[in-house]
Short mmCIF file of C-alpha atoms and ligand atoms in Angstrom, two decimals:
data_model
loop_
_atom_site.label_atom_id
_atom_site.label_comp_id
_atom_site.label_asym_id
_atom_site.label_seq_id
_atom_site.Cartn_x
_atom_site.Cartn_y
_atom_site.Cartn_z
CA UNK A 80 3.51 -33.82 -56.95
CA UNK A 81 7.54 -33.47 -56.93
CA UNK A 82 8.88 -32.84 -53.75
CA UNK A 83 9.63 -29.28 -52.84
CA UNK A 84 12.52 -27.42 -52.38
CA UNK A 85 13.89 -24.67 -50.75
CA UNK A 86 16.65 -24.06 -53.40
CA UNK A 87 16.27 -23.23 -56.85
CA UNK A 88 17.96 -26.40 -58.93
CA UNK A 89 16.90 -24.39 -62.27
CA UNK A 90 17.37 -20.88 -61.78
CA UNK A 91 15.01 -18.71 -63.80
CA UNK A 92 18.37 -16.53 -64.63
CA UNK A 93 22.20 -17.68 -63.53
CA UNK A 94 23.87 -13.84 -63.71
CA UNK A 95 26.93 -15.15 -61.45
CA UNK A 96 28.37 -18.27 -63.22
CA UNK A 97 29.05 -15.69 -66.55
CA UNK A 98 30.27 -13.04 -64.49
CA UNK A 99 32.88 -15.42 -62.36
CA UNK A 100 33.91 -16.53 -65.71
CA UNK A 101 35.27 -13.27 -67.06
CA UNK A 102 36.32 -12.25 -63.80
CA UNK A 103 40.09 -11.57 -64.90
CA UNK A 104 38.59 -9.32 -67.75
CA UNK A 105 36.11 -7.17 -65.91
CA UNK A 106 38.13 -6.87 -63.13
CA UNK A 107 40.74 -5.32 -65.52
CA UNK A 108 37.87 -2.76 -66.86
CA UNK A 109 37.93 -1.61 -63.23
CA UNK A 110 41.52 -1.03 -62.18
CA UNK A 111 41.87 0.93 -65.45
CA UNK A 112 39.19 3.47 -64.43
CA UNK A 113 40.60 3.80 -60.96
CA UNK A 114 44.26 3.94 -62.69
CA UNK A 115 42.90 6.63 -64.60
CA UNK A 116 39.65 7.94 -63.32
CA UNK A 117 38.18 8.26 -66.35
CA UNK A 118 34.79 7.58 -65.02
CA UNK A 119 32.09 9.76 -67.48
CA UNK A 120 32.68 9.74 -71.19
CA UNK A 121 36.14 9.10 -72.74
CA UNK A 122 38.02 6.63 -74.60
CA UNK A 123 35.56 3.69 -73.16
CA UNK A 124 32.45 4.95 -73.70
CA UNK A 125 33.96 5.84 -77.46
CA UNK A 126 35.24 2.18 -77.94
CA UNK A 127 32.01 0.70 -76.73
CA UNK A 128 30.31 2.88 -78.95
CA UNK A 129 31.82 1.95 -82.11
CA UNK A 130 32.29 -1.87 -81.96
CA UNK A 131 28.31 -1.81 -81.10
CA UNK A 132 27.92 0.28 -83.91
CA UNK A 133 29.34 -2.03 -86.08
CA UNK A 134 28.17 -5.27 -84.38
CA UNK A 135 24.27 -3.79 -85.20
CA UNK A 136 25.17 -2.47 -88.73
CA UNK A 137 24.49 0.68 -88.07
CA UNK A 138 26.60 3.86 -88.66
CA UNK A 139 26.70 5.42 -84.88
CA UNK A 140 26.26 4.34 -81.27
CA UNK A 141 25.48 6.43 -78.47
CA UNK A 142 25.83 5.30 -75.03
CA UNK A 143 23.57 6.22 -72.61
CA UNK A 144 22.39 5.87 -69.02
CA UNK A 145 19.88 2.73 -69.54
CA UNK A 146 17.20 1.67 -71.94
CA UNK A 147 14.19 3.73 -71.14
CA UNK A 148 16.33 7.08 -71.59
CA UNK A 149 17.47 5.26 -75.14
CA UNK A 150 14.15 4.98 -76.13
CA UNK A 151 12.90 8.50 -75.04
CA UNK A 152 15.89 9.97 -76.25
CA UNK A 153 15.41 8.22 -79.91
CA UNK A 154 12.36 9.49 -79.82
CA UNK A 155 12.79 12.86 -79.23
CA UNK A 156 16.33 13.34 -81.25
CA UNK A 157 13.95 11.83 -84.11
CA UNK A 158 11.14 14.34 -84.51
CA UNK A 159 8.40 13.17 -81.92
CA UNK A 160 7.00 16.53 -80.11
CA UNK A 161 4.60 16.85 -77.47
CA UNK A 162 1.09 16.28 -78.65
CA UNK A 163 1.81 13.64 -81.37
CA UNK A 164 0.18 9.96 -81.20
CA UNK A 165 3.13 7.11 -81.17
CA UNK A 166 1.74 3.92 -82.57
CA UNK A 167 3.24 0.77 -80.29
CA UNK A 168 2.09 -2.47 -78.85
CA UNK A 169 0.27 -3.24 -75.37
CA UNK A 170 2.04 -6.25 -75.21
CA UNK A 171 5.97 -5.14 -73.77
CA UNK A 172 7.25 -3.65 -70.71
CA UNK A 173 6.00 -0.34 -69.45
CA UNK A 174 9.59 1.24 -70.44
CA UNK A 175 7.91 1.31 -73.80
CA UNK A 176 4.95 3.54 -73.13
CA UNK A 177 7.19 5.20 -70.13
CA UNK A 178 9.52 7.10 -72.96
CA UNK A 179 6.60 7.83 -75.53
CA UNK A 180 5.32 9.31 -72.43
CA UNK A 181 8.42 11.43 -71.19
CA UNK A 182 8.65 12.82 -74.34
CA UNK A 183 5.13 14.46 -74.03
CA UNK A 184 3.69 12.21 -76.99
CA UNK A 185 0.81 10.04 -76.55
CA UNK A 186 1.03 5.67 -76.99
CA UNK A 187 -1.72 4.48 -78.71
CA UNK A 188 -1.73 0.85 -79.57
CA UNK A 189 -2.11 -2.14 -82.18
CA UNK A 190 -2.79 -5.67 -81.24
CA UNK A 191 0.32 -8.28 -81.51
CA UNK A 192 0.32 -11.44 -83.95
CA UNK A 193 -0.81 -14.54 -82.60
CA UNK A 194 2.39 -16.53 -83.36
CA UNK A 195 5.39 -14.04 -82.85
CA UNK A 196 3.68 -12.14 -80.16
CA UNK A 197 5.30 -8.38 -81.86
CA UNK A 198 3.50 -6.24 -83.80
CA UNK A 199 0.96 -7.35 -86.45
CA UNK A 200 1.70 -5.30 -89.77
CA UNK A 201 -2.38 -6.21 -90.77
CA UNK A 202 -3.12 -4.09 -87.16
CA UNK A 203 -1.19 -1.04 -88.06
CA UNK A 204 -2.38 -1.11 -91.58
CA UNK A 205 -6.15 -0.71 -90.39
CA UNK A 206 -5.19 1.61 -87.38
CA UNK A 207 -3.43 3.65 -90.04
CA UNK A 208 -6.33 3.46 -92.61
CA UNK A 209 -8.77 4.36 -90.04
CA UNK A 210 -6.72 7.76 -89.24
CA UNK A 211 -8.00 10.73 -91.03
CA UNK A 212 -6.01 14.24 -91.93
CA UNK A 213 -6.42 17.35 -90.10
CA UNK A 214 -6.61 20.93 -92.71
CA UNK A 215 -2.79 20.57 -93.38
CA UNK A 216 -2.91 17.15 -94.49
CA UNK A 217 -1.43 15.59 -91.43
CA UNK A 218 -2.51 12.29 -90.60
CA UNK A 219 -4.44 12.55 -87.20
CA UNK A 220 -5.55 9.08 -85.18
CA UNK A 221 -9.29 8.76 -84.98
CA UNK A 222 -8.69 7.71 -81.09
CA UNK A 223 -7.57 10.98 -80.08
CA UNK A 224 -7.67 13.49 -83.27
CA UNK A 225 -4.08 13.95 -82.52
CA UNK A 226 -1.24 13.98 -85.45
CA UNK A 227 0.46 10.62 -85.70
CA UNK A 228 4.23 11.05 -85.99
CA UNK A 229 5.64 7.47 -84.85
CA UNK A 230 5.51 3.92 -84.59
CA UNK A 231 7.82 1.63 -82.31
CA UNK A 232 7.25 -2.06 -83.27
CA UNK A 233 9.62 -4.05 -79.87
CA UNK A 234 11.38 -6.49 -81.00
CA UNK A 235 10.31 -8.37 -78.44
CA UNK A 236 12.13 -11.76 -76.72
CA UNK A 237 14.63 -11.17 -78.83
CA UNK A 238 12.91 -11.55 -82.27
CA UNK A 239 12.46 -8.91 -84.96
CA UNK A 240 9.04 -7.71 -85.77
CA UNK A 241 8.26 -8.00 -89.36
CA UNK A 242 9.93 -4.88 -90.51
CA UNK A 243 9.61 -4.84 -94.08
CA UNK A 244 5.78 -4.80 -93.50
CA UNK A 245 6.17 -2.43 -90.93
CA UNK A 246 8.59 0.14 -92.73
CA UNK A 247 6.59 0.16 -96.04
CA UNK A 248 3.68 1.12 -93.84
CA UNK A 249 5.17 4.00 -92.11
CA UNK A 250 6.69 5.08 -95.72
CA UNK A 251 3.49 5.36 -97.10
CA UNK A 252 1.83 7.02 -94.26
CA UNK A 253 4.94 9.27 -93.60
CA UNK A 254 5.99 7.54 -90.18
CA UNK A 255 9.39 7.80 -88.17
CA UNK A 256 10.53 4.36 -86.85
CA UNK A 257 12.11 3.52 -83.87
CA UNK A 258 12.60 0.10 -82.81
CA UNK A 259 12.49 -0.48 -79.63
CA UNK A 260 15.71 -3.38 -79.59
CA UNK A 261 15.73 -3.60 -76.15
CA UNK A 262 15.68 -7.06 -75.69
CA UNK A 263 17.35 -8.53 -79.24
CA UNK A 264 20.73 -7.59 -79.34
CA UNK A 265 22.33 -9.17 -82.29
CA UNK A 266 18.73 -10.35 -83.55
CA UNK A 267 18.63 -10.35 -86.91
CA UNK A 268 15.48 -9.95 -89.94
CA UNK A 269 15.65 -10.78 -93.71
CA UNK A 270 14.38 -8.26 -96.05
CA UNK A 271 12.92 -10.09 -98.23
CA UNK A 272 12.95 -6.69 -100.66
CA UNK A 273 16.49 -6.58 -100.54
CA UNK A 274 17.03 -10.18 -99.54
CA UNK A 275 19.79 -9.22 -96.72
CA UNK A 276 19.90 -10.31 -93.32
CA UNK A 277 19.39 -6.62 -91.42
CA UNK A 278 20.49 -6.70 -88.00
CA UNK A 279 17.77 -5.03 -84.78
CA UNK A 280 19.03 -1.44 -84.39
CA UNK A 281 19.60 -1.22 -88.15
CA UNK A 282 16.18 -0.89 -89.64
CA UNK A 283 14.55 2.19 -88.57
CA UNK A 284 15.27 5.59 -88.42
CA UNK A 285 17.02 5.05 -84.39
CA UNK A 286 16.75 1.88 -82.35
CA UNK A 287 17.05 1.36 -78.37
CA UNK A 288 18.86 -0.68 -76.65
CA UNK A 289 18.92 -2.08 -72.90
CA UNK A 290 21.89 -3.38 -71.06
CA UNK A 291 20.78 -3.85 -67.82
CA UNK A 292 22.32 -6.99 -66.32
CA UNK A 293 19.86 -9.67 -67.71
CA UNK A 294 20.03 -8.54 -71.39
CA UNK A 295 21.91 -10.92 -73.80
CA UNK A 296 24.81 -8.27 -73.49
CA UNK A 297 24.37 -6.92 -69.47
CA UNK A 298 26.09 -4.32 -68.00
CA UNK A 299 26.70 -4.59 -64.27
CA UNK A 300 24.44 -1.96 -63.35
CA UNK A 301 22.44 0.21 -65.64
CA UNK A 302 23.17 1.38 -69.13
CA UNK A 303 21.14 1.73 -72.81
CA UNK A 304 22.28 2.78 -76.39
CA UNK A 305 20.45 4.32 -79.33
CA UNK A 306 21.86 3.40 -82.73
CA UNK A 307 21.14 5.09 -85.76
CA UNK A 308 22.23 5.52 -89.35
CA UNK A 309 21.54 9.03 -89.57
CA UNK A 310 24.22 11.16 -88.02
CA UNK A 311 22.17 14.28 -87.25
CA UNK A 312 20.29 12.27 -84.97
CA UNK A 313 23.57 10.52 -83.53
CA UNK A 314 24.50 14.02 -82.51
CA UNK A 315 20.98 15.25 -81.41
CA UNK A 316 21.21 12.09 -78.85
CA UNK A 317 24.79 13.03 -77.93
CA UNK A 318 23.87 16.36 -76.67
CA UNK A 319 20.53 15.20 -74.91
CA UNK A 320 22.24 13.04 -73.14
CA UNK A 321 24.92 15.40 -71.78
CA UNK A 322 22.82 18.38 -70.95
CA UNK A 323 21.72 19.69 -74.40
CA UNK A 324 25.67 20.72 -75.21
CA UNK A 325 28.07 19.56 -77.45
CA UNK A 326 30.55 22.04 -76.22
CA UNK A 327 30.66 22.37 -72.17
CA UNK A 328 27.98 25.11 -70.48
CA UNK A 329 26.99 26.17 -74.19
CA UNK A 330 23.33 24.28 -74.13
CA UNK A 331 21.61 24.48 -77.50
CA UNK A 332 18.66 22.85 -75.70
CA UNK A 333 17.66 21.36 -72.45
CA UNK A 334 18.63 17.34 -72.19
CA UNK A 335 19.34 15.35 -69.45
CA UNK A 336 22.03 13.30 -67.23
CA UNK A 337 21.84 10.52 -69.48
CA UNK A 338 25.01 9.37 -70.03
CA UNK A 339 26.72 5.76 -70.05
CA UNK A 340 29.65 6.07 -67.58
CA UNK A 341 33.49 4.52 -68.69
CA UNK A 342 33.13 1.30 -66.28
CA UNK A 343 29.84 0.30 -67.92
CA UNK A 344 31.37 1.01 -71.22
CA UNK A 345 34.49 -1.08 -70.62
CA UNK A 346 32.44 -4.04 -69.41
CA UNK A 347 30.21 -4.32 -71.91
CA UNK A 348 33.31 -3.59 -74.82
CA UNK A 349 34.60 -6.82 -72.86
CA UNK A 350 31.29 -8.61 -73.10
CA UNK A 351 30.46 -7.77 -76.29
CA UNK A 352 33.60 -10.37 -77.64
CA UNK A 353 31.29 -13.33 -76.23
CA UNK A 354 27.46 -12.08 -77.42
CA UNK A 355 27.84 -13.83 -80.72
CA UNK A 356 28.88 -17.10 -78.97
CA UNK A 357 26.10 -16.65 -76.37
CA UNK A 358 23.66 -16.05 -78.46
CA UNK A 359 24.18 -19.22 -80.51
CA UNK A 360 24.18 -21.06 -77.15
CA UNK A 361 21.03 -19.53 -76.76
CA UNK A 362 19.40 -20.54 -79.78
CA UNK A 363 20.61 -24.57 -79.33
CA UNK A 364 19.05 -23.81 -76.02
CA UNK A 365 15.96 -22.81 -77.78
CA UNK A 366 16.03 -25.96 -80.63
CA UNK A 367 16.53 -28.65 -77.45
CA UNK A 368 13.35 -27.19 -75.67
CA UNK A 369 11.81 -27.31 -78.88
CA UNK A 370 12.68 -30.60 -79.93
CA UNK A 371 11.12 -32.20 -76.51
CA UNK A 372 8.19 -29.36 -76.18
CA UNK A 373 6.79 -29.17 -79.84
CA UNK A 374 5.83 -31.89 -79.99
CA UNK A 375 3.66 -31.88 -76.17
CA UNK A 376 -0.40 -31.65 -76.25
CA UNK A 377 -1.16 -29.00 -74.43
CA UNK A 378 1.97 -26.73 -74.70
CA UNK A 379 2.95 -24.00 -77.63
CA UNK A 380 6.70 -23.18 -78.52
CA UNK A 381 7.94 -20.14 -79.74
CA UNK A 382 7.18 -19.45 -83.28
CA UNK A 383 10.62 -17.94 -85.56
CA UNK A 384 9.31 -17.23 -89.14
CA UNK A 385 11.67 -18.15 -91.55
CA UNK A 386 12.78 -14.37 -92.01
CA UNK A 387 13.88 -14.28 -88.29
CA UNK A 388 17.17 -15.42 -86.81
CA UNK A 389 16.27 -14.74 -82.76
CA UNK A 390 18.64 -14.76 -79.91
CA UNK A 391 16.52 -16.29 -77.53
CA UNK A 392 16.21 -13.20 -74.39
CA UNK A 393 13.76 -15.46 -73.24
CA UNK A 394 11.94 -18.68 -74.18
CA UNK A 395 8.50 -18.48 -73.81
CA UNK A 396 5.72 -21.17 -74.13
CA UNK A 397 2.11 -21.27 -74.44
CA UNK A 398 -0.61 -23.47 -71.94
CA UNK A 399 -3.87 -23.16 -70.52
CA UNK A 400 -3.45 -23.15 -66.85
CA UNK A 401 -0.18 -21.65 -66.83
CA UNK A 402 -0.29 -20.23 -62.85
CA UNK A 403 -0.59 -23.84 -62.20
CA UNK A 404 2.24 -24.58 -64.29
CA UNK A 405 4.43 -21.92 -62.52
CA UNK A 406 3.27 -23.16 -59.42
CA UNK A 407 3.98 -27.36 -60.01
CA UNK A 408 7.64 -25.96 -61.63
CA UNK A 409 7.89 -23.89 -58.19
CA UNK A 410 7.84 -27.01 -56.22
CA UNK A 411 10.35 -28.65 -58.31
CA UNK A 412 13.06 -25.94 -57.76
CA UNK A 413 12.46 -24.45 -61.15
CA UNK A 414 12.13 -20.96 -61.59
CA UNK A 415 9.82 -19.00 -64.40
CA UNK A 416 8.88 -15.76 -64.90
CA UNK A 417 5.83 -13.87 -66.66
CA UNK A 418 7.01 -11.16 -69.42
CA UNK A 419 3.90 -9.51 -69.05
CA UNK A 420 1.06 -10.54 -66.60
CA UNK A 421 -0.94 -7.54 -67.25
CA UNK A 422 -1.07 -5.78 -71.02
CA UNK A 423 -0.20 -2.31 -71.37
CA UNK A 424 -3.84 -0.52 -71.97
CA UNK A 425 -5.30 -2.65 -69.18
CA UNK A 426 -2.42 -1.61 -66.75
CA UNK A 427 -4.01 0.86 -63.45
CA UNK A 428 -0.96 3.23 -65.22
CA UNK A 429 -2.51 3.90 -68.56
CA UNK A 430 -6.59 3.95 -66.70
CA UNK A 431 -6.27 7.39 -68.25
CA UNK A 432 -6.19 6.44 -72.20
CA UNK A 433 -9.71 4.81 -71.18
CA UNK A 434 -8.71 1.20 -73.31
CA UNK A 435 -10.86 -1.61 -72.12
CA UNK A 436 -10.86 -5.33 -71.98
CA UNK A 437 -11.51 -6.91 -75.17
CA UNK A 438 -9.49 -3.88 -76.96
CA UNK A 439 -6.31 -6.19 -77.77
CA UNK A 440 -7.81 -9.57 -77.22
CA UNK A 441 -4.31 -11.14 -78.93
CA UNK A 442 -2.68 -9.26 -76.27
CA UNK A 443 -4.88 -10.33 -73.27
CA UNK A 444 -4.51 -13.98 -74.48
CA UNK A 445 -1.19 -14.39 -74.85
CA UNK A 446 -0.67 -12.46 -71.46
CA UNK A 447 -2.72 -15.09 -69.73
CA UNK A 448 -0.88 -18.24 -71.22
CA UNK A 449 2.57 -17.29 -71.14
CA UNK A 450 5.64 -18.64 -69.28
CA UNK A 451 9.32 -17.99 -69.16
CA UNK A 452 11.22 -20.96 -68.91
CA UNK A 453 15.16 -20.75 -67.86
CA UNK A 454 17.13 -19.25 -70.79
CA UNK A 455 20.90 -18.86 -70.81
CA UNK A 456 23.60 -19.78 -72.08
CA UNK A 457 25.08 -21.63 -69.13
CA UNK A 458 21.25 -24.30 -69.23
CA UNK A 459 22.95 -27.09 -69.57
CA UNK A 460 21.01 -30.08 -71.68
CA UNK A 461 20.51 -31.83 -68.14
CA UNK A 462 18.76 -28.70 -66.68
CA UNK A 463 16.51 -28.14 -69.55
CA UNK A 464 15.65 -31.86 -69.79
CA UNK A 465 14.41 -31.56 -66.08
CA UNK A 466 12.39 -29.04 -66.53
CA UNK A 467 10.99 -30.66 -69.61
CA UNK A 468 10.11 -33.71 -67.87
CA UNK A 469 8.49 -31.65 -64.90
CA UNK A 470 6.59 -29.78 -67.91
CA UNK A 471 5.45 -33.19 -68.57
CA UNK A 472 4.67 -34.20 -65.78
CA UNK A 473 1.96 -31.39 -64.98
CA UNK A 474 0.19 -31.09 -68.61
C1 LIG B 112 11.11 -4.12 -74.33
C2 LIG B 112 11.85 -3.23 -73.39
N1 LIG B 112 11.86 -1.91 -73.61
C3 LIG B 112 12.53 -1.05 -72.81
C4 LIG B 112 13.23 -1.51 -71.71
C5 LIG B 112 13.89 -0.52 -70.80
O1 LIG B 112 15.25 -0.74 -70.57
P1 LIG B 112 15.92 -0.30 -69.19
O2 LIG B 112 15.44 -1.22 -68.13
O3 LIG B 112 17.39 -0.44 -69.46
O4 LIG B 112 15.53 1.11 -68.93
C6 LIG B 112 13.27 -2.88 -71.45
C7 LIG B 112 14.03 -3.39 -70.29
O5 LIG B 112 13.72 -4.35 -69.66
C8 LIG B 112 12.56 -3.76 -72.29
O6 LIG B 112 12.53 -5.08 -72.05
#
């Protein structure tokens, strides 16, 4: 057994060494907004919102207050009403299921693939084949009996789902799409139909996305975006987010505070220069673990189809006893994490949709085997190779 320490010689996450490096730049971000105290909306926000546009393909951005709000505000600004079923996965973060939720619709859910650990196209096929229609032809889930309006495939780690499967599926069965991009910004999928690399936040009909400060681009402090091609639903999200009005104290409809404030905005604008650059120090990252880990009895590396160019949120392997794992890396000053312990349906949370174990056994597998190793762009080779050889060391 290594020796232990109390420090942390491989942090699971380094969020100071990139912010001390663009000091000078954020710092700038700051004294404008005092110098001007623009602090809500404004020339910022508006910035941010269009070079994000652009760097996801998409036609509009809108800034928001964080990534949960993105996705609930997605869904609503897209058509999903209380009562409806929204098709998902149990294996994400709660912030998933939290916005289906808020917006008064129901999650119901589809097991994840084996190897990618996102949705599983041949899942939702047979969920959606097993729905039936109510008397105005709408298709209704067999769980609940309840219309089925939506499906959010998370692109989850920061790799697509398989989207082509997934958005000739909803086509036929008359689904809206959100993508939940939360953690894959600047991910990107190939069509094979049209043969194009689409970026996340492109693809469906509105995509969410997280900034909080661990994301590949992190705001200091909370903040989200929806993208969208479709500019009705651009300005649906623009007034839910400010109170239901585009014009002030005229409210078409009830919304929320959800807006991205002007520091937020300006930081990320600033960060957003570097996210291309980070993200390919993310994937060598990714191809040196894999190089030394593939190759290890006992341990699984991530699998990227050849349609998917991922950006690496986390790296996450595959073993048996993987709380010893975490434990034997603890002692060596290496830090992990867990993204999730628990699946969705078997969560205390969600006791009321009455899932059981054994409903998503993909899911509950892959919950119980998984590690986070350290992932960032500042790993150096030396770091990773330590942990590798502690990895080693233990299997
Ligand atoms: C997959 C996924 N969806 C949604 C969210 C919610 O984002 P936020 O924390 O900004 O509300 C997160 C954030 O961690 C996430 O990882």
């Amino acid at each position: 057994m290594s020796t232990s320490t109390a420090t942390t010689d491989v942090p699971f996450l380094d969020l100071v060494t990139p912010h001390v490096e663009l000091e000078e730049e954020l710092t700038r971000v700051f004294q404008e907004a005092l110098r001007t105290a623009h602090f809500v909306g404004g020339a910022a926000v508006e910035a941010f919102e269009e070079t994000f546009a652009s760097f996801c393909g998409a036609a509009h951005t809108v800034g928001v207050s964080n990534g949960t709000d993105a996705l609930l505000f997605a869904l609503v600004a897209s058509g999903v009403r209380a009562g409806d079923v929204v098709v998902t996965v149990p294996h994400t973060f709660i912030a998933t299921t939290e916005a289906i939720a808020h917006a008064g619709a129901l999650a119901e859910f589809v097991d994840v693939d084996e190897r990618t650990y996102n949705m599983d196209p041949g899942k939702l096929r047979a969920y959606l084949e097993a729905c039936g229609r109510d008397p105005s032809g709408r298709l209704v889930s067999k769980r609940s009996g309840r219309p089925v309006t939506a499906v959010v495939p998370v692109h989850l780690y920061g790799q697509t789902a398989d989207m082509d499967r997934i958005l000739a599926l909803a086509d036929q069965f008359g689904l809206i799409v959100i993508e939940d991009a939360c953690q894959a910004h600047g991910a990107r999928y190939l069509s094979r139909g049209g043969d194009n690399w689409r970026t996340a936040g492109s693809m469906g009909r509105a995509a969410a996305f997280s900034f909080y400060p661990g994301k590949n681009l992190g705001a200091c402090g909370e903040a989200g975006a929806v993208t969208t091609n479709d500019p009705d639903v651009a300005a649906r999200v623009r007034k839910l987010r400010d109170h239901g009005q585009a014009r002030k104290y005229y409210h078409d409809v009830e919304g929320y505070n959800g807006r991205l404030d002007a520091i937020q905005a300006g930081i990320l604008h600033a960060k957003l220069r570097h996210v291309s650059e980070w993200n390919a120090q993310r994937r060598e990252r990714a191809d040196h673990y894999n190089r030394l880990l593939a190759p290890m009895p006992g341990i699984v590396t991530p699998y990227e189809p050849s349609w998917s160019h991922a950006v690496y949120h986390l790296y996450v392997v595959r073993t048996a006893d993987r709380d010893g794992l975490i434990a034997h890396l603890a002692g060596a000053g290496i830090g992990t994490g867990i993204h999730y312990p628990i699946p969705l349906h078997l969560q205390q949370a969600y006791r009321s949709l009455s899932y059981k174990a054994g409903d998503f056994p993909v899911a509950e597998r892959v919950a119980a085997e998984i590690v986070s190793l350290p992932m960032y762009p500042q790993l150096t080779a030396a770091q990773q190779d330590r942990v590798v050889s502690e990895i080693r060391r233990f299997v």
